[in-house]
PDB file of C-alpha atoms in Angstrom:
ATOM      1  CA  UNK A  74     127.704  99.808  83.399  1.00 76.00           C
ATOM      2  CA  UNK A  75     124.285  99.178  84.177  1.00 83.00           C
ATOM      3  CA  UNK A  76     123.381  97.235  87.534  1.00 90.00           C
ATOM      4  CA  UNK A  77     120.488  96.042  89.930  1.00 93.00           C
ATOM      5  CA  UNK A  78     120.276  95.793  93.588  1.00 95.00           C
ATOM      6  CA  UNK A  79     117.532  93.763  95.233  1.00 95.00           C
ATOM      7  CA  UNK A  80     118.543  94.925  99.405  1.00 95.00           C
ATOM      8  CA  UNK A  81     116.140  91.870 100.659  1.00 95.00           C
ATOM      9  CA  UNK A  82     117.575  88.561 100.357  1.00 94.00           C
ATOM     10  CA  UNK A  83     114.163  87.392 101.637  1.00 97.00           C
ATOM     11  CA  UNK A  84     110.858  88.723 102.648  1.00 98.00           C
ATOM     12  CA  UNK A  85     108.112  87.391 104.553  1.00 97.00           C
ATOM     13  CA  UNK A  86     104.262  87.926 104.652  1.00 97.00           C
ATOM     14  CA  UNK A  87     101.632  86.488 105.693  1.00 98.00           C
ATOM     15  CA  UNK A  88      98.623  85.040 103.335  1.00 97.00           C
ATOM     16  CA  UNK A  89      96.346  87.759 102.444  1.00 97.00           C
ATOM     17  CA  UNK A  90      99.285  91.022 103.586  1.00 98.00           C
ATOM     18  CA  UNK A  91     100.117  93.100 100.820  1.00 97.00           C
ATOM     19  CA  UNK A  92     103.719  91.600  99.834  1.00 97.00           C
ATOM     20  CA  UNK A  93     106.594  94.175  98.222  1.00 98.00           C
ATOM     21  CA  UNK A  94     109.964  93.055  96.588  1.00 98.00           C
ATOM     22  CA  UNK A  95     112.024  96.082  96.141  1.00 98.00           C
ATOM     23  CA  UNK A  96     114.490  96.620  93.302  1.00 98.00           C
ATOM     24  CA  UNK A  97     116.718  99.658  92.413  1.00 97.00           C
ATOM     25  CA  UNK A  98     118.801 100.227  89.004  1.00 95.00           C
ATOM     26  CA  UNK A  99     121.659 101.854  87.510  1.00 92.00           C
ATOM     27  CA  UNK A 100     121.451 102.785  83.766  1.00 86.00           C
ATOM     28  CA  UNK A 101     123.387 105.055  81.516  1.00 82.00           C
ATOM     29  CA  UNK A 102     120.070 105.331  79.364  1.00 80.00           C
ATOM     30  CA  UNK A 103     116.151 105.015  79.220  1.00 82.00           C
ATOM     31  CA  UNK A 104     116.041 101.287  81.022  1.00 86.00           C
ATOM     32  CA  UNK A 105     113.708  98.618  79.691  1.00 90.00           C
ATOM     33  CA  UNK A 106     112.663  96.971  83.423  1.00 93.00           C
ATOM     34  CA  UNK A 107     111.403  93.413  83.981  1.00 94.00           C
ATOM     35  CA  UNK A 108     110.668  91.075  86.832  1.00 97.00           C
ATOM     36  CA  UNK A 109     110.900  87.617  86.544  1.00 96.00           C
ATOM     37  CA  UNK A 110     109.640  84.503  89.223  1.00 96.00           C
ATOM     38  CA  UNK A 111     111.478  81.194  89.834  1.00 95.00           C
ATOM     39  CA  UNK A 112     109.292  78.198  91.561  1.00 94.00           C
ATOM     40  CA  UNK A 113     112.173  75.326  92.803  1.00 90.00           C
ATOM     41  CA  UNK A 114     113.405  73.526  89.719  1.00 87.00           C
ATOM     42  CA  UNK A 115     112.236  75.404  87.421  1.00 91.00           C
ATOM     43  CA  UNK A 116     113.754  78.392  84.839  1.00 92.00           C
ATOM     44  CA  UNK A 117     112.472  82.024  85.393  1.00 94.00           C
ATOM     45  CA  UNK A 118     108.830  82.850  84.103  1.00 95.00           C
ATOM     46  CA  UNK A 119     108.148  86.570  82.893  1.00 93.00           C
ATOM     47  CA  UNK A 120     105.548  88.823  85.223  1.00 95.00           C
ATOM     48  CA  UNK A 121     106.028  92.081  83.707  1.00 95.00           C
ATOM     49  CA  UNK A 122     107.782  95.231  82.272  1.00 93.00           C
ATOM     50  CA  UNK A 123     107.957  98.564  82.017  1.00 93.00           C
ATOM     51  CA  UNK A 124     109.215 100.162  78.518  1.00 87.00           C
ATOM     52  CA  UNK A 125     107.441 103.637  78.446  1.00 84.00           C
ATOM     53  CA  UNK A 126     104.182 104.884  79.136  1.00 84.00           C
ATOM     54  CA  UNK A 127     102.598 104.658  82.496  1.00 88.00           C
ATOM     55  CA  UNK A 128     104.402 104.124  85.655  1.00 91.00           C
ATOM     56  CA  UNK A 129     102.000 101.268  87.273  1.00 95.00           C
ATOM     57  CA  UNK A 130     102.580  98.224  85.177  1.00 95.00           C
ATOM     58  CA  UNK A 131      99.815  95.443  85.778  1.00 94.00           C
ATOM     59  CA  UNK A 132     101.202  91.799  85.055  1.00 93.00           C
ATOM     60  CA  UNK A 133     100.411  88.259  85.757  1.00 90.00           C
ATOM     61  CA  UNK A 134      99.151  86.645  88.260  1.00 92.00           C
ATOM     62  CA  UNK A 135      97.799  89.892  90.109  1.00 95.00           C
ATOM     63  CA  UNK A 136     101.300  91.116  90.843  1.00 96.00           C
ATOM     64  CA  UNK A 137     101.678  94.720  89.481  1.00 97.00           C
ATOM     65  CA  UNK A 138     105.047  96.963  89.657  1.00 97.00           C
ATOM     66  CA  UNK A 139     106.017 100.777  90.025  1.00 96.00           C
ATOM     67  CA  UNK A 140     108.778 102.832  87.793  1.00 95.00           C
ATOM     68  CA  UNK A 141     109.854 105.838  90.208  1.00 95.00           C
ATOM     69  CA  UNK A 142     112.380 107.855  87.777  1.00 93.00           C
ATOM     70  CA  UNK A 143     113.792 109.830  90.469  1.00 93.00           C
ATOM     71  CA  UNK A 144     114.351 107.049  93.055  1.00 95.00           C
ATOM     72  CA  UNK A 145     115.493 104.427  90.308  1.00 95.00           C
ATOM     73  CA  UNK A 146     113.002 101.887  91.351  1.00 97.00           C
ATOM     74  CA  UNK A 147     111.175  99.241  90.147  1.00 97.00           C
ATOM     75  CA  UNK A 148     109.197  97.771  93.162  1.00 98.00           C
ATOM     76  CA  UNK A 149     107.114  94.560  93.012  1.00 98.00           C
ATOM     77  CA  UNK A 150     104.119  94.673  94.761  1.00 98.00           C
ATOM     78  CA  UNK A 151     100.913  92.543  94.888  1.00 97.00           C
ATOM     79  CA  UNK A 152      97.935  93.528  96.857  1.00 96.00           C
ATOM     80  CA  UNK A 153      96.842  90.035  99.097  1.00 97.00           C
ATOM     81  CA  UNK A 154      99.917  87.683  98.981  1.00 97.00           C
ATOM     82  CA  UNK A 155      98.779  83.713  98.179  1.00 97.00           C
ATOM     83  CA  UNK A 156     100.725  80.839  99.433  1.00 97.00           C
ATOM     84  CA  UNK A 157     101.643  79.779  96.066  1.00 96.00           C
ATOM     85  CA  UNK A 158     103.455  83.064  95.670  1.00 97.00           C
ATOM     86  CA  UNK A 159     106.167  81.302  97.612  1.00 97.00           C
ATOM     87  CA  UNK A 160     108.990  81.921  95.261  1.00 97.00           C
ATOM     88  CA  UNK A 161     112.378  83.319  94.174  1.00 96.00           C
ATOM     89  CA  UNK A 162     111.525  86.594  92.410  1.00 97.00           C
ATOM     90  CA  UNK A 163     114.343  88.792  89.891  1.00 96.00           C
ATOM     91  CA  UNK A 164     114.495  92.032  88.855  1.00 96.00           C
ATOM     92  CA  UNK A 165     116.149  92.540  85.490  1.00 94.00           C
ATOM     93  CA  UNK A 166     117.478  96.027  83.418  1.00 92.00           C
ATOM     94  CA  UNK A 167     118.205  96.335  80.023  1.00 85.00           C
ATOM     95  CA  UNK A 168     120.203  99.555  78.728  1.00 69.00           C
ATOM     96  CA  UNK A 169     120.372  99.975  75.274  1.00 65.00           C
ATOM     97  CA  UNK A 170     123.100 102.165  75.837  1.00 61.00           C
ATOM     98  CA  UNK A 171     124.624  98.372  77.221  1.00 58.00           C
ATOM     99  CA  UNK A 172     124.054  96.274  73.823  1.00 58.00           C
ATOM    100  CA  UNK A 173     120.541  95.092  74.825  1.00 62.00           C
ATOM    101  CA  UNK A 174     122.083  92.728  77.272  1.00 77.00           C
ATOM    102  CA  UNK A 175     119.680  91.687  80.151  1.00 85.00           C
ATOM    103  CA  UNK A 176     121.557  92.326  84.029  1.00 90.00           C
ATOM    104  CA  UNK A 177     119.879  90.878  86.512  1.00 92.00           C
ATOM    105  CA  UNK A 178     119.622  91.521  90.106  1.00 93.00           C
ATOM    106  CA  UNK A 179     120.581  88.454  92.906  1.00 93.00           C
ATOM    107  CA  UNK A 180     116.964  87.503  93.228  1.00 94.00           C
ATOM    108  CA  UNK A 181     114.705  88.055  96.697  1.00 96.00           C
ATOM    109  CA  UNK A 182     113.222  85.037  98.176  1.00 96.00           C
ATOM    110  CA  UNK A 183     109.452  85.145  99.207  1.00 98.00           C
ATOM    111  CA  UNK A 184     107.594  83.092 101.576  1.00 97.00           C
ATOM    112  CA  UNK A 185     104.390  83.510 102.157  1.00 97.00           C
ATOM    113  CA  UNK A 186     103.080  81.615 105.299  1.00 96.00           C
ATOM    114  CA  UNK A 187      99.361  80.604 105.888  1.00 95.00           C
TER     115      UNK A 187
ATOM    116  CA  UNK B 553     104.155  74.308  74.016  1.00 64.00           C
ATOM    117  CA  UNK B 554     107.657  72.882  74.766  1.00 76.00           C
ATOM    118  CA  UNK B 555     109.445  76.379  74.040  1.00 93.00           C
ATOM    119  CA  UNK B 556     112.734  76.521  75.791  1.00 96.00           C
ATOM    120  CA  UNK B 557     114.282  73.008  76.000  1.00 96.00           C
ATOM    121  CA  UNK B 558     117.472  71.785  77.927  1.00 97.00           C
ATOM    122  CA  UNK B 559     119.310  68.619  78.363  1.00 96.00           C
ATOM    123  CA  UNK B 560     120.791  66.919  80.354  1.00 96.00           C
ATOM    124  CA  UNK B 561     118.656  67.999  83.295  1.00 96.00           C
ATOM    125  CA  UNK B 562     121.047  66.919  85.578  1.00 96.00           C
ATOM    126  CA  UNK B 563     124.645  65.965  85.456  1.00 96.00           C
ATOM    127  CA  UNK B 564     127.908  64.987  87.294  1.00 96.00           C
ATOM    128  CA  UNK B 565     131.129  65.556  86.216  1.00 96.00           C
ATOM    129  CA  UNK B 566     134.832  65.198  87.336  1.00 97.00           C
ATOM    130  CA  UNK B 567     137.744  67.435  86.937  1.00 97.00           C
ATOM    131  CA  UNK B 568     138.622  68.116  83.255  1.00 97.00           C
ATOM    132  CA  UNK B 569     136.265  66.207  81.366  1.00 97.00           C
ATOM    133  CA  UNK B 570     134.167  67.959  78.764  1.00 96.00           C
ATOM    134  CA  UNK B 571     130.458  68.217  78.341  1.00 96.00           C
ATOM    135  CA  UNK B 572     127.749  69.769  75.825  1.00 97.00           C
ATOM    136  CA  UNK B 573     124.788  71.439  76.842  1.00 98.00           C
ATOM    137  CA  UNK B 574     122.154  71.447  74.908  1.00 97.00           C
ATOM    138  CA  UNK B 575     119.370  74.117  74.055  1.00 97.00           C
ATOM    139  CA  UNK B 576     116.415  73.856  71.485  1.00 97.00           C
ATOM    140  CA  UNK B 577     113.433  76.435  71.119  1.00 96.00           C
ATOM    141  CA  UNK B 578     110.847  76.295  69.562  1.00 95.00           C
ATOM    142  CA  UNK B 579     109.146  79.452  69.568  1.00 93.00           C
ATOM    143  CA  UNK B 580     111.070  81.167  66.211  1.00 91.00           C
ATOM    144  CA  UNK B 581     113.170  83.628  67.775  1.00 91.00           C
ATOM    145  CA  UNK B 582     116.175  85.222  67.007  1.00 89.00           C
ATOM    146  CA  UNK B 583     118.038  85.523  69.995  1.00 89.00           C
ATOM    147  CA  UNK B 584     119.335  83.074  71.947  1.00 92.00           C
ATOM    148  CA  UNK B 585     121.679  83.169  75.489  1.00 93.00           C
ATOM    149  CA  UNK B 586     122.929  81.029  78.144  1.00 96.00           C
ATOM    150  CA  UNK B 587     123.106  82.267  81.706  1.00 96.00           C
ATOM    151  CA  UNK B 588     124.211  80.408  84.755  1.00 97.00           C
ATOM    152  CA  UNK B 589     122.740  80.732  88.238  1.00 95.00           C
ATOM    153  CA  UNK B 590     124.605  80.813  91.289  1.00 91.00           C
ATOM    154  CA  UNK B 591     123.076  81.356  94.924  1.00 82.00           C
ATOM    155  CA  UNK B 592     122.941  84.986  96.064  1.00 74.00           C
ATOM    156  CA  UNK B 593     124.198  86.009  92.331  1.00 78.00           C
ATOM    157  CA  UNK B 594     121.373  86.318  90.001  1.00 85.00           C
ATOM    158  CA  UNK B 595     121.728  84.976  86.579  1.00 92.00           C
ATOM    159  CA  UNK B 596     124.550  85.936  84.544  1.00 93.00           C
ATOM    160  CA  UNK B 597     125.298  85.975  81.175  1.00 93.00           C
ATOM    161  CA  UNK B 598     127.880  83.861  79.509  1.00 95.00           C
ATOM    162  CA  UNK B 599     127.290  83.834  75.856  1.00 95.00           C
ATOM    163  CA  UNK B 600     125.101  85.095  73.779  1.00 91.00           C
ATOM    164  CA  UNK B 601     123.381  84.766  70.223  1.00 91.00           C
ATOM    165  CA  UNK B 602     121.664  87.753  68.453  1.00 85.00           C
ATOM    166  CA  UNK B 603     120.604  85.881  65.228  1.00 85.00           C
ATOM    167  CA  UNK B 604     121.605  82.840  63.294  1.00 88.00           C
ATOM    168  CA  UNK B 605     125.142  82.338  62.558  1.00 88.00           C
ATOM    169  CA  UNK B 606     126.495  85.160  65.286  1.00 90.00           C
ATOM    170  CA  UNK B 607     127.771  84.490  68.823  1.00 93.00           C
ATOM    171  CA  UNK B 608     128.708  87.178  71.544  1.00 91.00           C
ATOM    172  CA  UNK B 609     130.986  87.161  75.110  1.00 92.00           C
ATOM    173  CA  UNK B 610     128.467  87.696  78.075  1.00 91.00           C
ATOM    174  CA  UNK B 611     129.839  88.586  81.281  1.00 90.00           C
ATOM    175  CA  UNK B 612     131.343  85.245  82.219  1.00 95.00           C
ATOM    176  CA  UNK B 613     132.758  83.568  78.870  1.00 96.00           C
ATOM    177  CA  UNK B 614     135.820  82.136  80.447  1.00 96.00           C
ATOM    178  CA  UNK B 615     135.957  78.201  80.348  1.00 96.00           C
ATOM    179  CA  UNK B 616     133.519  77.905  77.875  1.00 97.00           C
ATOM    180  CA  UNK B 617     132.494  77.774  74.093  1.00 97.00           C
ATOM    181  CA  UNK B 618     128.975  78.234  72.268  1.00 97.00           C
ATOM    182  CA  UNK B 619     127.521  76.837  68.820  1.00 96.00           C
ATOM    183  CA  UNK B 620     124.537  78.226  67.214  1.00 95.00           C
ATOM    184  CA  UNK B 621     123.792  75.454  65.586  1.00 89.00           C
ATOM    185  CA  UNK B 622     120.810  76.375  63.479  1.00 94.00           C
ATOM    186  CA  UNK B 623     117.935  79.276  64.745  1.00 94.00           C
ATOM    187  CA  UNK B 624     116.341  76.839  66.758  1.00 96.00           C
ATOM    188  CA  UNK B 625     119.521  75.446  68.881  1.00 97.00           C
ATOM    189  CA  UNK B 626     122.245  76.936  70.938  1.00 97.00           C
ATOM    190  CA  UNK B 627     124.931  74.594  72.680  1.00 97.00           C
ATOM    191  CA  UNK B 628     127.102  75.385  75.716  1.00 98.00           C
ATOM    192  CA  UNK B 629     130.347  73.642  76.250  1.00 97.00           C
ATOM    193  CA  UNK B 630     132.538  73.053  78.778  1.00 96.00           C
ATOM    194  CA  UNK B 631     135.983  72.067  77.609  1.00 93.00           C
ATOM    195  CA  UNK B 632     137.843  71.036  80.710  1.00 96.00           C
ATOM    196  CA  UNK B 633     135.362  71.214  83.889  1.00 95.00           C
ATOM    197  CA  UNK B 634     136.142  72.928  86.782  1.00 96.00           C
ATOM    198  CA  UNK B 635     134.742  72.852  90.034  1.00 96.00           C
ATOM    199  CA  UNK B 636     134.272  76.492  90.025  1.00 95.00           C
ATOM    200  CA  UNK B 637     131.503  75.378  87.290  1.00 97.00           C
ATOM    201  CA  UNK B 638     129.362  73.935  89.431  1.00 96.00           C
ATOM    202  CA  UNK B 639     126.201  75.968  88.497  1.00 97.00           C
ATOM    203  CA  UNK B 640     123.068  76.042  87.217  1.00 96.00           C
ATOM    204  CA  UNK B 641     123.149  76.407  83.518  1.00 98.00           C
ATOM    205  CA  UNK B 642     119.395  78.285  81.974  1.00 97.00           C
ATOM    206  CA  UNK B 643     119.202  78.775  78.348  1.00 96.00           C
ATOM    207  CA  UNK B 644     117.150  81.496  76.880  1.00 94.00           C
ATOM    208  CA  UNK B 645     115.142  82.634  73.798  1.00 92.00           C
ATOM    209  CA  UNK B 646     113.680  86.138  72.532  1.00 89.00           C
ATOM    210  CA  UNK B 647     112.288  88.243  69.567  1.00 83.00           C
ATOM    211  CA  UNK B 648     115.525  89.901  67.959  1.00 69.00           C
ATOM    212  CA  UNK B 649     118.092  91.413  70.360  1.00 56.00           C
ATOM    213  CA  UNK B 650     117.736  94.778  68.440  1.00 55.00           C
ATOM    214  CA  UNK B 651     114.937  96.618  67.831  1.00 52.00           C
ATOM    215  CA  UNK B 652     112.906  94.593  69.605  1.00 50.00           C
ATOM    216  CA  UNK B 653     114.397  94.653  72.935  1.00 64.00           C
ATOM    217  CA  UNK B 654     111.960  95.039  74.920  1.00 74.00           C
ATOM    218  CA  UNK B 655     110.583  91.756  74.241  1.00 79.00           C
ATOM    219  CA  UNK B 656     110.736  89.023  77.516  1.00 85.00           C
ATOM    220  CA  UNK B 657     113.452  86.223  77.389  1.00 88.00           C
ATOM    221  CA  UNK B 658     111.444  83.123  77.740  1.00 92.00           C
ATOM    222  CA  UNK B 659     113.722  80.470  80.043  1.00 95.00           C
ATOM    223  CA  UNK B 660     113.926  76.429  80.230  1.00 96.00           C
ATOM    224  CA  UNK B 661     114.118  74.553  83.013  1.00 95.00           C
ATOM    225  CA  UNK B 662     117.737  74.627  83.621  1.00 96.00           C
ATOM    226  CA  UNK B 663     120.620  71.899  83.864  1.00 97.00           C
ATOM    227  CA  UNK B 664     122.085  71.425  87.257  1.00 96.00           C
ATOM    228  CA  UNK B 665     126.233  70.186  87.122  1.00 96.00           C
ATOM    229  CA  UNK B 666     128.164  69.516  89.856  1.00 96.00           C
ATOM    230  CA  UNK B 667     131.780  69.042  89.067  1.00 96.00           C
ATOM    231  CA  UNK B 668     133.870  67.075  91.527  1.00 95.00           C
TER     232      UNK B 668
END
């Protein structure tokens, strides 16, 4: 069965630190990765995947992510953290040795303090 | 751009009544799912719906029942509430389940229900 792990419940920076939300997965397959942000009251908004291809995925809002193979991670990581990247942020794995079904992991808070 | 829509937004419930969530999108995609969110749990999946007229167990079915009404709508309901449903409910849309799977699932804004 496939799973994710996000170890950090929450993480704290400081405005303008580099800012990393770390995310591990379990696949039987080749895994389609994604990572997903949640501001309060709202549903999740897609930041970007990783299908194939290059291991440094660029997505929105400056945040970029890194597909290690041999460590089965997907780290988040954004260069010079805003305020307003104060958020709940999800890592998600899709096997489709699984049926295409979308696990994700239990989410990572992030504040970001001025 | 509406494209994931959900309603109620809120609502409060007692033991054993029954409620309807619904789900519209309108974005023309195949695939539809419903998810609810508990703290320190992620999302996960209760039903889903690969294309128009087909319906799928997620990981947490139990308790509840799905229509696909049309492509664009996708209802959740709860038979007889239980407290243990107190959740947030998210409804989801994306490009077919199959061989485009590596497409995004694009999320509303959720429906919070407490049941007492």
């Amino acid at each position: 069965a496939q799973s994710v792990a996000q170890p950090e419940d929450q993480v704290n920076v400081a405005e303008g630190n580099p800012l990393t939300v770390k995310c591990t997965y379990s696949v039987s397959g080749n895994p389609y990765l994604f990572w997903y942000v949640q501001y309060p009251n709202r549903g999740l908004q897609f930041l970007l995947k990783y299908i194939t291809g290059d291991n440094l995925v660029k997505g929105s809002y400056g945040f970029e992510a890194e597909f290690n193979k041999s460590q089965t991670s997907f780290h988040l990581k954004k260069p010079s953290a805003l305020v307003s990247d104060s958020a709940l942020y999800f890592c998600a794995v899709r096997d489709k040795a699984a049926g295409n079904k979308l696990t994700f992991g239990g989410g990572t808070r992030v504040l970001v303090k001025p | 751009n509406a494209g994931v829509t959900q309603t109620p937004k809120f609502q409060v419930l007692k033991t054993g009544q029954s409620m309807t969530l619904q789900c519209a999108q309108d974005m023309n995609h195949n695939s539809m799912y419903w998810y609810r969110q508990d703290p320190g749990m992620g999302l996960r999946l209760i039903y889903y719906s690969a294309s128009e007229g087909t319906t799928d167990k997620g990981e947490v079915p139990n308790g509840y029942n799905v229509s696909r009404l049309n492509k664009r709508e996708f209802s959740l309901r709860l038979e007889s509430a239980a407290p243990s449903q107190t959740s947030v409910y998210f409804c989801a849309s994306s490009e077919q389940l199959g061989t485009a799977s590596n497409q995004p699932q694009h999320f509303g804004d959720g429906t919070r229900l407490s049941i007492l």
